[in-house]
């Protein structure tokens, strides 16, 4: 299994670049940034650099590590234009961009930036998911063809040109999915899926994903399945218990302890092996701290005591 790092918690561009270069030095798979214009979790004014510009900067100041977004916010960009953007960055990096796209969900951004135009706000979930399906089809068509036309409910392309093409051939597309229809779209139209969350969530995704892949003549071993979760190493069981109690709140401590990726290296190795056996090929790690020194320290411990021993 490969491991990536979520770098948004570092905050500033110099700090994100610092942890990205360190992740590259450690040999991690990639660095990833969420695709938002503003702060989430209550403070909209939290300092938030625009994600595409930022990841281009990170890509240009690293050499080997892959770069991507977790996940691309579909409503922010015309998918044909996005295909050109991805292709361009893939060429600029020598084939290091990892495409992961989601339907979009943050209502304040839809309203604040008028993403759907004319003050419409955030569309209902059904429309956002249909738009995501069309976007994936357009990305696939643009990546695989120099000239591509398409007619859907929301977009109509008439001989869209994508020359030069991507370095990566084929260019892998993953869908960020948690609900049944999104998972079905990932299985039918994409090459992979990001299913975020802990072990119980992963089990739930697999119950839906495996039969959907079978419907489309695919097997999970050939599908690029990956995750996005906090992975927190602890020094001992007492530290693990303290963290789990904070997470659990009114839930069963035993149940939460078995679910989350928190524990000594030995415990984390066992949990990650289980997830790998489920078919997960990559995990993007959410760090507990946004301080670059702590982020780098956690990465080093995970690389030396967990990842290398899997």
Coordinates of C-alpha atoms in Angstrom, one line a residue:
X1 CA 0.0 0.0 0.0
X2 CA 1.1 3.5 -0.8
X3 CA 0.7 6.5 1.5
X4 CA 0.1 10.2 0.8
X5 CA -0.1 13.3 3.0
X6 CA -2.8 15.9 3.3
X7 CA -1.0 19.2 3.5
X8 CA -3.7 21.8 4.0
X9 CA -3.3 21.8 7.9
X10 CA 0.1 23.4 7.5
X11 CA -1.7 26.6 6.5
X12 CA 0.8 28.8 4.7
X13 CA 2.4 28.1 1.3
X14 CA 6.0 28.0 2.8
X15 CA 4.8 25.5 5.4
X16 CA 2.9 23.3 2.9
X17 CA 6.0 23.3 0.7
X18 CA 8.2 22.4 3.6
X19 CA 6.1 19.3 4.5
X20 CA 5.7 18.4 0.9
X21 CA 9.5 18.4 0.3
X22 CA 9.9 16.3 3.5
X23 CA 7.3 13.8 2.4
X24 CA 9.2 13.5 -0.9
X25 CA 12.4 13.0 1.0
X26 CA 10.7 10.2 3.0
X27 CA 9.6 8.5 -0.2
X28 CA 5.8 9.0 0.3
X29 CA 3.5 8.5 -2.6
X30 CA 2.0 12.0 -2.9
X31 CA 0.8 15.2 -1.3
X32 CA -2.8 16.4 -1.5
X33 CA -4.8 19.5 -0.9
X34 CA -8.5 20.0 -0.4
X35 CA -10.2 22.1 -3.2
X36 CA -11.8 25.0 -1.3
X37 CA -11.8 28.8 -1.4
X38 CA -12.4 29.3 2.3
X39 CA -12.1 27.8 5.7
X40 CA -14.3 24.9 6.7
X41 CA -15.5 23.9 10.2
X42 CA -17.0 27.2 11.3
X43 CA -14.3 29.8 10.5
X44 CA -14.9 30.9 6.9
X45 CA -12.2 33.5 7.3
X46 CA -9.5 31.0 8.0
X47 CA -6.5 31.7 5.7
X48 CA -7.1 29.5 2.7
X49 CA -5.0 29.6 -0.4
X50 CA -6.8 28.6 -3.7
X51 CA -6.1 24.9 -4.2
X52 CA -5.2 24.7 -7.9
X53 CA -2.7 27.5 -7.9
X54 CA -1.1 26.2 -4.7
X55 CA -0.7 22.6 -5.9
X56 CA 0.9 23.9 -9.2
X57 CA 3.4 25.7 -7.0
X58 CA 4.1 22.6 -4.9
X59 CA 4.4 20.5 -8.0
X60 CA 7.0 22.9 -9.6
X61 CA 9.1 23.0 -6.4
X62 CA 9.2 19.2 -5.9
X63 CA 10.7 16.6 -8.2
X64 CA 9.3 13.1 -7.7
X65 CA 6.3 13.1 -5.4
X66 CA 2.8 12.9 -6.9
X67 CA 0.4 15.9 -6.4
X68 CA -3.3 16.1 -6.3
X69 CA -6.5 17.3 -4.7
X70 CA -8.7 15.5 -2.2
X71 CA -11.0 16.1 -4.0
X72 CA -11.5 18.4 -7.0
X73 CA -14.7 20.4 -6.4
X74 CA -16.6 19.7 -9.6
X75 CA -18.8 22.8 -9.6
X76 CA -15.8 25.2 -9.6
X77 CA -14.6 24.5 -13.1
X78 CA -16.0 23.6 -16.5
X79 CA -14.9 19.9 -16.9
X80 CA -13.4 20.4 -20.4
X81 CA -11.3 23.3 -19.1
X82 CA -10.4 21.2 -16.1
X83 CA -9.2 18.5 -18.5
X84 CA -6.9 21.0 -20.1
X85 CA -5.6 22.2 -16.7
X86 CA -4.9 18.6 -15.6
X87 CA -3.2 17.7 -18.8
X88 CA -1.0 20.8 -18.7
X89 CA 0.1 20.1 -15.1
X90 CA 0.7 16.5 -15.9
X91 CA 3.0 17.6 -18.7
X92 CA 4.7 20.2 -16.5
X93 CA 5.4 17.6 -13.8
X94 CA 6.4 14.7 -16.1
X95 CA 3.3 12.7 -15.2
X96 CA 2.8 13.3 -11.5
X97 CA -0.7 14.6 -11.2
X98 CA -3.3 12.2 -9.5
X99 CA -6.9 13.0 -10.6
X100 CA -9.5 12.6 -7.8
X101 CA -12.8 14.4 -8.3
X102 CA -15.9 14.9 -6.2
X103 CA -19.4 16.4 -6.7
X104 CA -19.1 19.4 -4.4
X105 CA -20.9 19.9 -1.1
X106 CA -20.1 23.2 0.7
X107 CA -23.2 25.5 0.5
X108 CA -21.5 28.7 1.6
X109 CA -19.0 28.5 -1.3
X110 CA -21.8 27.9 -3.8
X111 CA -23.5 31.1 -2.5
X112 CA -20.5 33.1 -1.7
X113 CA -18.8 32.7 -5.0
X114 CA -22.0 32.2 -7.1
X115 CA -20.7 29.0 -8.5
X116 CA -23.9 28.1 -10.4
X117 CA -24.4 31.7 -11.5
X118 CA -27.4 34.1 -11.0
X119 CA -27.5 33.5 -7.3
X120 CA -28.8 30.0 -7.6
X121 CA -26.9 28.5 -4.7
X122 CA -26.1 24.8 -4.3
X123 CA -28.1 22.4 -6.5
X124 CA -29.8 19.4 -5.0
X125 CA -27.7 16.3 -4.5
X126 CA -29.2 14.6 -7.6
X127 CA -28.1 17.4 -9.9
X128 CA -24.6 17.6 -8.4
X129 CA -24.1 13.9 -8.8
X130 CA -25.3 13.9 -12.4
X131 CA -23.0 16.8 -13.1
X132 CA -20.2 14.7 -11.6
X133 CA -21.0 11.8 -13.8
X134 CA -20.9 14.0 -16.9
X135 CA -17.6 15.6 -15.7
X136 CA -16.0 12.2 -15.4
X137 CA -17.1 11.2 -18.9
X138 CA -15.8 14.5 -20.3
X139 CA -12.4 14.1 -18.5
X140 CA -12.1 10.5 -19.8
X141 CA -13.0 11.6 -23.3
X142 CA -10.6 14.6 -23.3
X143 CA -7.7 12.5 -21.8
X144 CA -8.2 9.7 -24.4
X145 CA -8.8 11.8 -27.5
X146 CA -7.2 14.7 -29.3
X147 CA -10.7 15.9 -30.4
X148 CA -13.7 15.1 -28.3
X149 CA -17.4 16.0 -28.6
X150 CA -20.0 15.3 -25.9
X151 CA -23.7 16.0 -25.3
X152 CA -25.1 15.6 -21.9
X153 CA -27.8 17.2 -19.7
X154 CA -25.5 20.0 -18.5
X155 CA -22.6 20.2 -20.9
X156 CA -22.2 20.0 -24.7
X157 CA -18.8 19.9 -26.3
X158 CA -18.3 20.4 -30.0
X159 CA -14.8 19.2 -31.1
X160 CA -13.0 20.2 -27.9
X161 CA -9.2 19.9 -28.5
X162 CA -6.7 18.5 -26.0
X163 CA -3.3 18.7 -27.7
X164 CA -0.7 17.9 -26.4
X165 CA -2.1 15.0 -24.4
X166 CA -1.3 13.8 -20.9
X167 CA 2.1 12.2 -20.1
X168 CA 0.3 9.4 -18.2
X169 CA -1.5 7.1 -20.6
X170 CA -4.1 6.2 -19.6
X171 CA -4.7 9.1 -17.3
X172 CA -6.2 7.6 -14.1
X173 CA -9.4 9.2 -12.8
X174 CA -10.8 8.5 -9.3
X175 CA -14.1 9.6 -7.8
X176 CA -14.5 10.7 -4.2
X177 CA -17.5 8.7 -3.1
X178 CA -19.4 7.6 0.0
X179 CA -23.0 7.2 -1.2
X180 CA -24.4 4.4 -3.4
X181 CA -25.0 6.4 -6.6
X182 CA -21.5 8.0 -6.4
X183 CA -20.0 4.6 -5.8
X184 CA -21.9 3.2 -8.8
X185 CA -20.6 6.1 -11.0
X186 CA -17.0 5.4 -9.8
X187 CA -17.4 1.7 -10.7
X188 CA -18.9 2.4 -14.1
X189 CA -17.0 5.4 -15.4
X190 CA -13.8 5.9 -13.4
X191 CA -10.6 3.9 -12.8
X192 CA -10.7 4.3 -9.0
X193 CA -12.5 5.6 -5.9
X194 CA -11.5 7.5 -2.8
X195 CA -13.6 6.2 0.2
X196 CA -12.7 8.4 3.2
X197 CA -13.1 7.4 6.8
X198 CA -12.2 4.6 9.2
X199 CA -12.5 0.8 9.1
X200 CA -16.3 0.7 9.5
X201 CA -16.9 3.2 6.8
X202 CA -14.6 1.2 4.5
X203 CA -16.5 -2.0 5.1
X204 CA -19.7 -0.1 4.2
X205 CA -18.2 1.1 0.9
X206 CA -17.1 -2.4 -0.1
X207 CA -20.6 -3.8 0.3
X208 CA -21.8 -1.4 -2.4
X209 CA -18.6 -1.2 -4.5
X210 CA -17.9 -4.9 -5.1
X211 CA -21.2 -5.8 -6.7
X212 CA -21.2 -2.5 -8.7
X213 CA -17.7 -3.5 -10.1
X214 CA -19.0 -7.0 -11.0
X215 CA -21.9 -5.4 -12.9
X216 CA -19.3 -3.6 -15.1
X217 CA -17.0 -6.6 -15.5
X218 CA -14.4 -5.4 -13.1
X219 CA -12.6 -6.8 -10.1
X220 CA -11.6 -4.9 -7.0
X221 CA -8.0 -6.0 -7.5
X222 CA -7.8 -4.1 -10.7
X223 CA -9.6 -1.0 -9.4
X224 CA -7.6 1.9 -7.8
X225 CA -9.3 2.0 -4.4
X226 CA -7.9 4.4 -1.9
X227 CA -8.7 6.3 1.3
X228 CA -8.4 9.5 3.4
X229 CA -8.2 9.2 7.1
X230 CA -6.3 10.3 10.3
X231 CA -3.6 7.8 11.1
X232 CA -2.1 8.6 14.5
X233 CA 0.8 6.6 15.9
X234 CA 1.0 6.4 19.7
X235 CA 3.9 5.4 22.1
X236 CA 1.8 3.1 24.3
X237 CA -1.7 1.8 25.1
X238 CA -2.3 4.6 27.6
X239 CA -1.8 7.3 25.0
X240 CA -4.0 5.4 22.6
X241 CA -6.8 5.2 25.2
X242 CA -6.5 8.9 25.9
X243 CA -6.9 9.9 22.2
X244 CA -9.7 7.3 21.7
X245 CA -11.7 8.7 24.7
X246 CA -11.6 12.2 23.1
X247 CA -12.8 10.8 19.8
X248 CA -15.5 8.6 21.3
X249 CA -17.5 11.1 23.3
X250 CA -20.8 9.3 23.9
X251 CA -19.8 6.2 21.8
X252 CA -18.4 2.9 23.0
X253 CA -14.7 3.2 23.6
X254 CA -14.1 -0.4 22.5
X255 CA -16.0 0.1 19.3
X256 CA -14.2 3.4 18.4
X257 CA -10.8 1.9 19.3
X258 CA -11.4 -0.9 16.8
X259 CA -12.6 1.5 14.1
X260 CA -10.1 4.4 14.1
X261 CA -6.5 4.4 12.9
X262 CA -5.0 5.2 16.3
X263 CA -2.6 3.0 18.1
X264 CA 1.0 1.8 18.6
X265 CA 2.9 1.0 15.4
X266 CA 2.0 -2.7 15.9
X267 CA -1.7 -1.9 16.1
X268 CA -1.6 0.4 13.1
X269 CA 0.3 -2.2 11.0
X270 CA -2.5 -4.8 11.8
X271 CA -5.3 -2.4 10.9
X272 CA -3.6 -1.2 7.7
X273 CA -3.0 -4.8 6.6
X274 CA -6.7 -5.4 7.0
X275 CA -7.6 -2.5 4.9
X276 CA -5.0 -3.5 2.3
X277 CA -6.6 -7.0 2.2
X278 CA -9.9 -5.3 1.5
X279 CA -8.4 -3.9 -1.7
X280 CA -7.1 -0.4 -0.7
X281 CA -4.0 0.5 -2.6
X282 CA -3.3 4.0 -1.1
X283 CA -4.2 6.0 2.0
X284 CA -3.9 9.8 2.3
X285 CA -3.0 10.6 5.9
X286 CA -4.6 13.5 7.7
X287 CA -2.1 14.7 10.3
X288 CA -3.3 15.5 13.9
X289 CA -1.3 18.7 14.0
X290 CA -0.8 21.5 11.4
X291 CA 2.6 22.5 12.8
X292 CA 5.2 21.6 10.2
X293 CA 7.6 20.2 12.8
X294 CA 5.0 17.9 14.2
X295 CA 3.7 16.9 10.8
X296 CA 7.2 16.0 9.7
X297 CA 7.8 14.0 12.9
X298 CA 4.5 12.0 12.5
X299 CA 5.4 11.3 8.9
X300 CA 8.9 10.0 9.9
X301 CA 7.5 7.8 12.6
X302 CA 4.8 6.4 10.3
X303 CA 7.3 5.8 7.5
X304 CA 9.9 4.1 9.8
X305 CA 7.7 2.2 12.2
X306 CA 4.6 1.4 10.2
X307 CA 4.7 1.8 6.4
X308 CA 8.1 0.1 5.9
X309 CA 6.9 -2.9 7.9
X310 CA 3.6 -3.5 6.0

